[in-house]
Coordinates of C-alpha atoms (C1' of nucleotides) in Angstrom, one line a residue:
Chain A
M1 CA 210.3 147.5 88.1
L2 CA 211.6 146.5 85.3
A3 CA 208.7 145.0 82.8
G4 CA 208.5 141.0 82.7
I5 CA 211.6 140.7 85.5
S6 CA 210.7 138.8 88.8
Y7 CA 207.5 139.5 88.1
G8 CA 206.1 139.1 92.1
E9 CA 208.7 136.5 92.8
A10 CA 210.8 137.6 95.9
K11 CA 214.3 137.2 95.1
K12 CA 215.6 134.3 97.0
T13 CA 219.4 134.3 98.6
L14 CA 221.7 131.2 97.6
G15 CA 221.5 129.8 100.5
E16 CA 217.4 129.5 100.2
Q17 CA 217.7 128.1 97.1
A18 CA 220.6 125.6 98.3
Y19 CA 217.9 124.4 100.6
E20 CA 215.0 123.9 98.3
S21 CA 217.2 122.2 95.9
I22 CA 219.0 119.7 98.1
R23 CA 215.8 119.0 99.8
E24 CA 214.0 118.5 96.6
E25 CA 216.8 115.8 95.4
I26 CA 216.6 114.2 99.1
L27 CA 212.6 113.6 98.8
S28 CA 212.7 112.6 95.2
L29 CA 215.3 110.0 96.2
R30 CA 217.8 111.1 93.5
L31 CA 219.5 110.9 96.6
H32 CA 219.6 107.9 98.0
P33 CA 218.8 107.5 102.0
G34 CA 222.5 106.5 103.2
Q35 CA 224.1 107.8 100.6
T36 CA 227.8 109.7 101.5
V37 CA 227.7 113.0 100.5
Y38 CA 229.8 116.2 100.9
E39 CA 229.6 120.3 100.8
S40 CA 232.1 120.1 97.5
D41 CA 229.3 118.0 96.1
F42 CA 226.6 120.5 96.4
T43 CA 229.5 123.3 95.7
R44 CA 229.7 121.6 92.4
M45 CA 226.4 121.1 91.6
L46 CA 224.6 124.3 92.5
N47 CA 227.7 126.3 91.4
M48 CA 228.0 128.3 94.7
S49 CA 230.4 128.9 97.6
R50 CA 230.3 126.8 100.8
T51 CA 228.7 129.2 102.8
P52 CA 224.9 129.1 101.7
V53 CA 225.4 125.4 101.1
R54 CA 226.4 125.0 104.9
E55 CA 223.2 126.9 105.6
A56 CA 221.1 124.3 104.0
V57 CA 223.0 121.9 105.1
R58 CA 222.4 122.8 108.7
A59 CA 218.7 123.6 108.2
L60 CA 218.0 119.8 106.5
S61 CA 220.3 118.5 109.3
M62 CA 217.6 119.6 111.8
E63 CA 214.7 118.4 109.5
R64 CA 216.7 115.1 110.2
L65 CA 217.0 114.3 106.3
I66 CA 220.8 114.5 106.6
E67 CA 222.6 113.5 108.8
V68 CA 226.2 115.2 109.2
L69 CA 229.6 113.4 110.7
P70 CA 231.9 115.7 112.1
Q71 CA 235.0 116.3 110.0
R72 CA 234.2 113.1 108.0
G73 CA 231.1 114.0 105.6
M74 CA 227.7 113.9 105.6
K75 CA 224.9 110.8 105.2
I76 CA 221.7 111.2 103.2
A77 CA 219.5 109.9 106.2
L78 CA 218.3 106.3 105.9
I79 CA 214.8 106.1 106.0
S80 CA 213.9 105.2 109.9
E81 CA 210.9 102.9 111.0
R82 CA 211.0 105.3 114.3
Q83 CA 211.2 108.4 112.4
V84 CA 208.5 107.6 110.0
E85 CA 206.2 106.3 113.0
E86 CA 207.0 109.7 115.1
T87 CA 206.4 112.0 112.6
R88 CA 202.8 110.1 111.4
F89 CA 201.8 110.2 115.0
V90 CA 202.5 113.9 115.1
R91 CA 200.7 114.8 111.9
E92 CA 197.8 112.5 112.9
S93 CA 197.2 114.7 115.9
L94 CA 197.6 118.1 114.3
E95 CA 195.7 117.2 111.3
V96 CA 192.5 115.8 113.5
S97 CA 192.9 118.6 115.4
A98 CA 192.4 120.8 112.7
V99 CA 189.6 119.1 110.8
A100 CA 187.9 119.1 114.0
C101 CA 188.4 122.9 114.7
L102 CA 187.2 123.3 111.0
A103 CA 184.2 121.2 111.1
D104 CA 183.3 123.4 114.4
K105 CA 183.7 126.4 112.2
S106 CA 181.8 125.5 109.5
G107 CA 178.9 126.8 110.3
S108 CA 179.7 130.0 109.2
P109 CA 178.9 130.7 105.7
E110 CA 182.2 131.9 104.2
V111 CA 184.3 130.0 105.7
R112 CA 182.1 126.8 104.3
A113 CA 182.2 128.2 101.3
N114 CA 185.7 128.8 100.6
L115 CA 186.5 125.4 101.9
E116 CA 183.7 123.4 100.1
E117 CA 185.0 124.7 96.5
A118 CA 188.4 124.1 97.4
L119 CA 188.1 120.7 98.4
H120 CA 185.8 119.3 95.6
R121 CA 188.2 121.0 92.9
S122 CA 190.9 119.1 94.7
L123 CA 188.7 115.4 95.0
E124 CA 188.3 116.4 91.1
E125 CA 191.9 116.5 90.5
Q126 CA 192.6 113.5 92.5
R127 CA 190.1 111.3 90.6
R128 CA 191.5 112.6 87.4
C129 CA 195.1 111.4 88.1
V130 CA 193.4 107.9 89.3
Q131 CA 191.8 108.0 85.9
Q132 CA 194.8 108.6 84.2
E133 CA 197.1 106.3 86.7
D134 CA 199.4 109.0 87.4
A135 CA 200.8 107.9 90.6
V136 CA 203.6 110.4 90.9
R137 CA 200.6 113.4 90.2
F138 CA 198.4 111.9 92.6
L139 CA 200.9 111.9 95.4
H140 CA 200.8 115.8 95.1
A141 CA 197.3 115.9 94.6
D142 CA 196.7 114.3 98.1
D143 CA 199.6 116.9 99.8
Q144 CA 197.1 119.5 98.2
F145 CA 194.1 118.2 99.5
H146 CA 195.6 118.1 103.2
Q147 CA 197.0 121.6 102.7
V148 CA 193.5 123.1 101.8
F149 CA 192.4 121.9 105.2
L150 CA 195.8 123.7 106.7
Q151 CA 195.2 126.9 104.8
A152 CA 191.6 127.3 105.7
L153 CA 192.6 126.8 109.4
G154 CA 195.3 129.7 108.9
N155 CA 197.5 128.3 111.5
I156 CA 201.1 129.1 109.6
T157 CA 202.6 127.4 112.7
L158 CA 200.8 124.3 112.3
A159 CA 201.0 124.1 108.5
S160 CA 204.7 124.4 108.5
I161 CA 205.2 121.8 110.8
V162 CA 203.0 119.7 109.0
S163 CA 204.5 119.9 105.9
Q164 CA 208.4 119.6 107.5
M165 CA 206.7 116.0 108.4
R166 CA 205.6 115.2 105.2
G167 CA 208.9 114.9 104.0
H168 CA 209.9 112.0 105.7
L169 CA 206.8 110.3 105.3
N170 CA 206.3 110.8 101.0
R171 CA 210.3 109.2 101.0
V172 CA 208.2 105.9 101.8
R173 CA 205.2 106.8 99.6
M174 CA 207.7 107.3 96.8
L175 CA 208.7 103.9 96.8
S176 CA 205.2 102.6 97.2
L177 CA 203.9 103.7 93.9
F178 CA 200.4 103.4 94.6
E179 CA 198.3 100.7 92.6
P180 CA 195.2 102.6 90.7
E181 CA 192.8 100.6 93.7
A182 CA 194.8 102.4 96.4
M183 CA 194.2 105.5 95.2
I184 CA 190.5 104.9 94.7
Q185 CA 190.6 103.9 98.1
L186 CA 192.3 107.5 99.3
V187 CA 189.9 109.5 97.3
H188 CA 187.1 107.6 99.1
E189 CA 188.6 108.2 102.3
H190 CA 189.2 112.1 101.4
E191 CA 185.3 112.2 100.3
Q192 CA 184.3 111.0 103.8
I193 CA 186.3 113.6 105.5
V194 CA 184.8 116.3 103.4
E195 CA 181.5 115.0 104.0
A196 CA 182.1 115.3 107.6
V197 CA 183.7 118.5 108.1
L198 CA 181.0 120.5 105.9
S199 CA 178.2 118.9 107.5
A200 CA 180.0 120.4 110.9
D201 CA 180.0 116.5 112.5
T202 CA 183.6 117.4 114.6
D203 CA 183.2 113.6 116.0
Q204 CA 183.2 112.2 112.5
A205 CA 185.3 114.5 110.8
A206 CA 188.2 113.7 113.6
R207 CA 187.4 110.3 113.5
A208 CA 187.7 109.9 109.7
M209 CA 190.8 112.0 109.0
R210 CA 192.4 109.9 112.3
A211 CA 191.5 106.4 110.4
H212 CA 192.9 108.1 107.3
L213 CA 196.2 109.0 108.5
G214 CA 196.1 105.9 110.8
R215 CA 196.6 103.6 107.7
L216 CA 199.2 106.0 106.1
M217 CA 202.1 104.1 106.6
E218 CA 200.0 100.4 106.1
D219 CA 202.3 99.4 103.5
L220 CA 205.7 100.4 105.2
P221 CA 206.6 96.9 105.8
I222 CA 206.3 95.9 101.9
V223 CA 208.7 98.3 101.3
K224 CA 211.2 98.1 103.6
A225 CA 211.5 94.7 102.4
R226 CA 211.7 95.4 99.0
Y227 CA 214.3 98.2 99.3
P228 CA 216.4 97.2 103.0
D229 CA 219.0 99.3 101.9
Y230 CA 217.4 102.5 102.4
F231 CA 216.1 101.5 105.7
D232 CA 217.8 102.1 109.3
A233 CA 218.7 98.6 110.1
S234 CA 219.3 99.7 114.3
D235 CA 216.5 100.6 114.6
G236 CA 214.9 101.4 117.6
T237 CA 218.3 101.0 119.5
A238 CA 220.4 104.2 119.5
R239 CA 219.7 107.0 117.2
Chain B
M1 CA 240.7 112.2 128.8
L2 CA 242.1 114.9 131.2
A3 CA 240.4 114.1 134.7
G4 CA 237.8 116.4 135.6
I5 CA 237.6 117.9 132.3
S6 CA 234.7 117.8 130.5
Y7 CA 233.2 114.5 131.9
G8 CA 230.5 113.4 129.8
E9 CA 229.9 116.4 128.9
A10 CA 229.8 116.4 124.5
K11 CA 232.1 119.0 123.2
K12 CA 229.6 121.5 120.9
T13 CA 230.5 123.5 118.5
L14 CA 230.3 127.3 118.9
G15 CA 227.6 127.7 116.7
E16 CA 225.7 125.3 118.9
Q17 CA 227.0 127.0 122.2
A18 CA 226.0 130.3 120.2
Y19 CA 222.2 129.2 119.9
E20 CA 222.1 128.0 123.1
S21 CA 223.2 131.4 124.4
I22 CA 221.3 133.5 122.4
R23 CA 218.1 131.5 123.0
E24 CA 218.3 131.8 126.5
E25 CA 219.0 135.7 126.3
I26 CA 215.8 136.1 124.4
L27 CA 213.5 133.5 126.1
S28 CA 214.6 135.4 129.5
L29 CA 213.6 138.6 128.0
R30 CA 217.0 139.9 128.6
L31 CA 217.0 140.5 125.0
H32 CA 213.9 142.5 124.8
P33 CA 211.0 141.7 122.4
G34 CA 211.5 144.3 119.0
Q35 CA 214.9 145.3 120.3
T36 CA 217.3 145.8 117.2
V37 CA 220.4 143.6 117.0
Y38 CA 223.2 142.8 115.0
E39 CA 225.7 140.1 114.3
S40 CA 227.8 142.2 115.9
D41 CA 226.8 142.4 118.9
F42 CA 226.7 138.9 119.3
T43 CA 230.1 138.3 117.9
R44 CA 231.2 141.2 120.7
M45 CA 229.1 138.9 123.6
L46 CA 230.2 135.5 122.7
N47 CA 233.8 136.1 121.7
M48 CA 233.5 134.3 118.3
S49 CA 233.4 135.1 114.4
R50 CA 230.2 135.7 112.3
T51 CA 230.1 132.3 111.2
P52 CA 228.9 130.6 114.2
V53 CA 226.9 133.5 114.8
R54 CA 225.2 133.3 111.7
E55 CA 224.3 129.6 111.9
A56 CA 222.6 130.7 115.3
V57 CA 220.9 133.5 114.3
R58 CA 219.6 131.5 111.2
A59 CA 218.0 128.6 113.4
L60 CA 216.3 131.0 115.7
S61 CA 215.3 132.9 112.6
M62 CA 213.6 129.5 111.7
E63 CA 212.1 129.4 114.7
R64 CA 210.5 132.7 114.6
L65 CA 212.3 134.4 117.8
I66 CA 214.4 136.7 115.5
E67 CA 213.4 138.7 112.4
V68 CA 216.5 139.1 109.8
L69 CA 215.8 142.4 108.4
P70 CA 218.1 141.9 105.1
Q71 CA 221.5 144.3 105.0
R72 CA 219.5 146.4 107.8
G73 CA 219.7 144.0 110.8
M74 CA 217.2 142.3 112.6
K75 CA 214.7 142.7 115.5
I76 CA 214.2 140.1 118.3
A77 CA 210.7 138.9 117.7
L78 CA 207.9 140.7 119.2
I79 CA 205.4 138.6 120.9
S80 CA 202.7 138.2 118.5
E81 CA 199.2 137.2 119.8
R82 CA 198.4 135.3 116.8
Q83 CA 202.0 133.6 117.0
V84 CA 201.1 132.6 120.8
E85 CA 197.7 131.2 119.8
E86 CA 199.1 129.4 116.8
T87 CA 202.0 127.7 119.4
R88 CA 199.3 126.9 122.1
F89 CA 196.7 125.4 119.6
V90 CA 200.0 122.9 118.3
R91 CA 200.8 122.4 122.1
E92 CA 197.4 121.3 123.0
S93 CA 196.9 119.2 120.0
L94 CA 200.4 117.4 120.8
E95 CA 199.8 117.2 124.3
V96 CA 196.6 115.8 124.2
S97 CA 197.6 113.1 122.0
A98 CA 200.5 112.2 123.9
V99 CA 198.9 112.0 127.5
A100 CA 195.7 110.3 125.7
C101 CA 198.1 107.6 124.0
L102 CA 200.0 107.3 127.5
A103 CA 196.9 106.3 129.4
D104 CA 196.0 103.8 127.3
K105 CA 199.6 102.3 127.9
S106 CA 199.2 102.8 131.1
G107 CA 198.2 99.6 131.9
S108 CA 201.4 98.0 131.3
P109 CA 203.4 98.0 134.6
E110 CA 206.6 98.8 134.1
V111 CA 205.4 102.2 132.0
R112 CA 202.9 102.5 134.8
A113 CA 205.5 102.1 137.6
N114 CA 208.2 105.1 135.8
L115 CA 205.4 107.2 134.8
E116 CA 204.1 107.4 138.3
E117 CA 207.2 107.8 140.4
A118 CA 208.2 110.6 137.9
L119 CA 205.0 112.7 138.3
H120 CA 205.0 112.7 141.9
R121 CA 207.9 113.6 142.4
S122 CA 207.4 116.1 139.7
L123 CA 204.2 117.4 141.6
E124 CA 206.2 117.9 144.9
E125 CA 208.6 119.7 143.5
Q126 CA 205.9 122.1 142.2
R127 CA 204.3 122.2 145.7
R128 CA 207.7 123.0 147.3
C129 CA 208.0 126.0 144.8
V130 CA 204.3 127.3 145.4
Q131 CA 205.2 126.9 149.3
Q132 CA 208.6 128.9 148.9
E133 CA 206.6 131.5 146.7
D134 CA 209.3 131.0 143.7
A135 CA 207.5 131.7 140.8
V136 CA 210.9 131.2 138.6
R137 CA 211.4 128.2 139.7
F138 CA 207.5 127.3 139.9
L139 CA 207.6 128.1 135.6
H140 CA 210.4 125.7 135.0
A141 CA 209.1 122.8 137.2
D142 CA 205.6 123.2 135.2
D143 CA 207.7 122.5 132.0
Q144 CA 209.4 119.7 133.8
F145 CA 206.4 118.4 134.7
H146 CA 204.9 118.1 131.0
Q147 CA 208.4 116.7 130.0
V148 CA 207.6 114.1 132.2
F149 CA 204.8 113.0 129.5
L150 CA 206.9 113.6 126.4
Q151 CA 209.7 111.6 127.8
A152 CA 207.3 108.6 128.7
L153 CA 206.1 108.7 125.2
G154 CA 209.4 108.8 124.0
N155 CA 208.1 110.2 120.8
I156 CA 211.5 112.3 120.3
T157 CA 210.2 114.7 117.1
L158 CA 206.9 115.4 118.9
A159 CA 208.9 116.5 122.4
S160 CA 211.2 118.7 120.3
I161 CA 208.6 120.6 118.3
V162 CA 206.7 120.8 121.8
S163 CA 209.7 122.6 123.4
Q164 CA 210.2 124.8 120.1
M165 CA 206.3 125.8 121.0
R166 CA 207.0 126.5 124.7
G167 CA 209.5 129.6 123.6
H168 CA 207.0 131.6 122.4
L169 CA 204.3 130.9 125.4
N170 CA 207.6 131.3 128.2
R171 CA 207.8 135.0 127.2
V172 CA 204.4 135.5 128.2
R173 CA 204.6 133.7 131.0
M174 CA 207.7 135.4 132.3
L175 CA 205.9 138.1 131.9
S176 CA 202.9 137.3 134.1
L177 CA 205.1 136.2 137.1
F178 CA 202.0 134.2 138.6
E179 CA 200.3 135.0 142.2
P180 CA 200.6 132.1 144.5
E181 CA 196.9 131.3 143.8
A182 CA 197.7 131.0 140.1
M183 CA 200.1 128.3 141.2
I184 CA 197.8 126.5 143.4
Q185 CA 195.4 126.3 140.6
L186 CA 197.9 124.8 138.1
V187 CA 199.2 122.1 140.6
H188 CA 195.2 121.2 141.0
E189 CA 194.7 120.7 137.2
H190 CA 198.4 119.0 137.2
E191 CA 197.3 116.3 139.7
Q192 CA 194.0 116.0 138.2
I193 CA 195.9 114.7 134.6
V194 CA 198.0 112.5 136.6
E195 CA 195.1 110.9 138.1
A196 CA 193.4 110.4 134.8
V197 CA 196.5 109.1 133.2
L198 CA 197.3 106.5 136.3
S199 CA 194.0 105.2 136.2
A200 CA 194.2 104.8 132.6
D201 CA 191.0 106.7 132.0
T202 CA 192.2 108.0 128.6
D203 CA 188.7 110.5 128.2
Q204 CA 189.2 112.1 131.6
A205 CA 193.1 112.7 130.6
A206 CA 192.8 114.1 127.3
R207 CA 189.8 116.1 128.5
A208 CA 191.9 117.0 131.8
M209 CA 195.0 118.2 129.4
R210 CA 193.0 120.1 126.9
A211 CA 191.4 122.4 130.0
H212 CA 194.5 122.8 131.4
L213 CA 196.4 124.1 128.0
G214 CA 193.1 125.8 127.1
R215 CA 193.7 128.0 130.1
L216 CA 197.6 128.6 129.9
M217 CA 197.5 131.9 128.2
E218 CA 194.2 133.2 129.7
D219 CA 195.8 136.4 131.4
L220 CA 197.3 137.4 128.1
P221 CA 195.2 140.4 127.8
I222 CA 196.5 141.9 131.2
V223 CA 200.1 141.0 130.3
K224 CA 199.8 142.8 127.2
A225 CA 197.7 145.9 128.2
R226 CA 201.2 146.2 130.7
Y227 CA 203.5 145.5 128.6
P228 CA 202.4 147.1 125.0
D229 CA 205.9 147.7 123.7
Y230 CA 206.6 144.2 123.7
F231 CA 203.7 143.3 121.4
D232 CA 203.1 143.1 117.8
A233 CA 200.4 146.0 117.4
S234 CA 199.9 145.2 113.5
D235 CA 198.8 141.6 114.9
G236 CA 196.4 139.7 112.4
T237 CA 197.2 141.6 109.6
A238 CA 200.4 141.0 107.8
R239 CA 203.4 138.9 109.1
Chain C
dT1 C1' 212.9 176.8 103.0
dA2 C1' 212.8 172.8 100.1
dT3 C1' 213.9 168.6 97.4
dC4 C1' 217.0 166.1 95.7
dG5 C1' 221.3 163.9 94.8
dT6 C1' 225.4 161.8 96.5
dA7 C1' 229.0 160.3 99.3
dT8 C1' 229.5 157.6 103.6
dA9 C1' 229.1 154.5 107.0
dC10 C1' 226.5 151.1 108.5
dT11 C1' 224.4 146.3 107.8
dT12 C1' 224.0 141.2 105.9
dG13 C1' 224.9 138.1 101.7
dT14 C1' 228.6 135.3 100.0
dA15 C1' 233.3 133.5 98.9
dT16 C1' 237.7 132.1 100.7
dA17 C1' 241.6 131.0 103.7
dC18 C1' 243.2 129.1 107.7
dA19 C1' 242.6 125.4 111.6
dA20 C1' 241.7 121.1 113.0
dG21 C1' 240.1 115.9 113.4
dT22 C1' 239.7 111.7 110.7
dC23 C1' 241.1 108.1 107.7
dA24 C1' 243.7 105.0 105.2
dA25 C1' 247.8 103.7 103.0
dT26 C1' 252.7 103.1 104.0
dA27 C1' 257.0 103.1 106.1
dT28 C1' 258.8 101.0 110.0
dA29 C1' 260.4 98.1 113.9
dA30 C1' 259.1 94.2 116.7
Chain D
dT1 C1' 254.2 88.5 109.7
dT2 C1' 252.7 91.7 113.0
dA3 C1' 252.2 95.7 115.0
dT4 C1' 252.7 100.6 115.3
dA5 C1' 253.6 105.1 114.0
dT6 C1' 253.7 108.4 110.5
dT7 C1' 252.3 110.8 106.8
dG8 C1' 249.1 112.9 103.5
dA9 C1' 244.9 113.5 101.3
dC10 C1' 240.8 114.1 102.7
dT11 C1' 236.7 116.5 105.5
dT12 C1' 233.9 120.2 108.4
dG13 C1' 234.8 123.9 111.6
dT14 C1' 236.2 128.8 112.2
dA15 C1' 238.0 133.4 110.9
dT16 C1' 238.2 136.9 107.5
dA17 C1' 237.8 139.5 103.2
dC18 C1' 235.1 141.3 99.6
dA19 C1' 230.3 142.3 97.4
dA20 C1' 226.3 144.6 97.7
dG21 C1' 222.0 146.9 99.8
dT22 C1' 220.1 150.2 102.6
dA23 C1' 219.5 154.6 105.8
dT24 C1' 221.3 158.9 106.9
dA25 C1' 223.5 163.1 106.9
dC26 C1' 224.8 166.6 104.0
dG27 C1' 225.9 170.1 100.6
dA28 C1' 224.2 171.9 96.0
dT29 C1' 220.3 173.5 93.6
dA30 C1' 216.1 175.4 92.4

DNA sequence: TATCGTATACTTGTATACAAGTCAATATAA
DNA sequence: TTATATTGACTTGTATACAAGTATACGATA
């Protein structure tokens, strides 16, 4: 291999690049919920042909982040209260099971050691974000914290489902932009989860995670009131 | 609309047709785990161009039912013990949460009424399959039984994840071809779940479903021993 | 004989051409 | 004026052409 060139980074197909780029545009809200877009917008933006763009669009449409209107274009998915709650429910179920399983296994020294190190590092990073009042970076640190458990569990299928679910939830969180007190509260809840898992208290770990993810969309009504255009008005009726 | 033609059936794109056809070929094992196939096989089989075939292949590859080898072809995914266990874990987590939630709600008369009717009908169908010793039809009835809960819960996101998970598990079940006693045992477990949910006993419903899905892949070692070629030998190492 | 280079016949990845549906503006007719 | 065709400029769905990577057979060379 040529020195310095593509050291370790696997070469991605254009389709994969398109998927990642467009998804990031959607989750960052640079593409607005409800906005009408066309394949041609993406071919121009990414400077590639329709084929890889369509591939990405199909994938995002299966993920329910894009709604394709045949022969008429496509819409960036509105934030749907129903979709958010469905997604939150799935995340709660899977992550509760994950930490319960990990708490069971945390008797084993090598599992425990890896987990402990990674969790404490993540908590430190979160505290730094709080101190610097950097909400966007905190959002990322929060996701990373949860990712630590999924990584440790080693269930790739579960991890990829959860990260897909996070997409829908994070658009809401981007709009809520935490107050410092909210971040402090979240760090506190995280600490309780860590405490329970590392002390191998399965039930307490499950309860703590369930409570934590139960409160995840607590301020959705406020966000919805402030950005009504981004939300699906006909929620609950047809989909 | 022309009388008798496409009465109520939404017109599907070729891509969707290809997805369903190929998926069915894989799950029925008519396409063997590990078998090498090419896009051209599907274009001939389905009499359409590469574009919709590729669309289907991409989707199935995300579902991990097909493994694409760039520039070399593709392989029908081997049955991976790891994949099966990951998938079973996800299903257990989600379905336990689902029945727990339903048991909570089954105090409400209209929820209860709908559920009760559908569940008892499904149990009857299962008993018929046992009586006629029709294992394939039983497999389908079993899936339908679980689907009743997901339908009643009304969480479309959760339901579609579970039905995706079922794909990997059902290839194993197709190979195990139940003995009559095994079917009787499964019906019995189903009855216990129904009993618990309808009597609003949340904990018992969760326990019964967890036990039921915990035993789901009990005979995987036997199947693996009988059909070693269909299984991923390098399981647990790289993926 | 064994090794290496090369041509070739595959494959998938990507770009483009063509078909067909949708919508809005506009011309036409009552 | 109002209702109805009609046209045309869009869109996505589908087919095909082209680019580039991979494996294999085969012949030249040591």
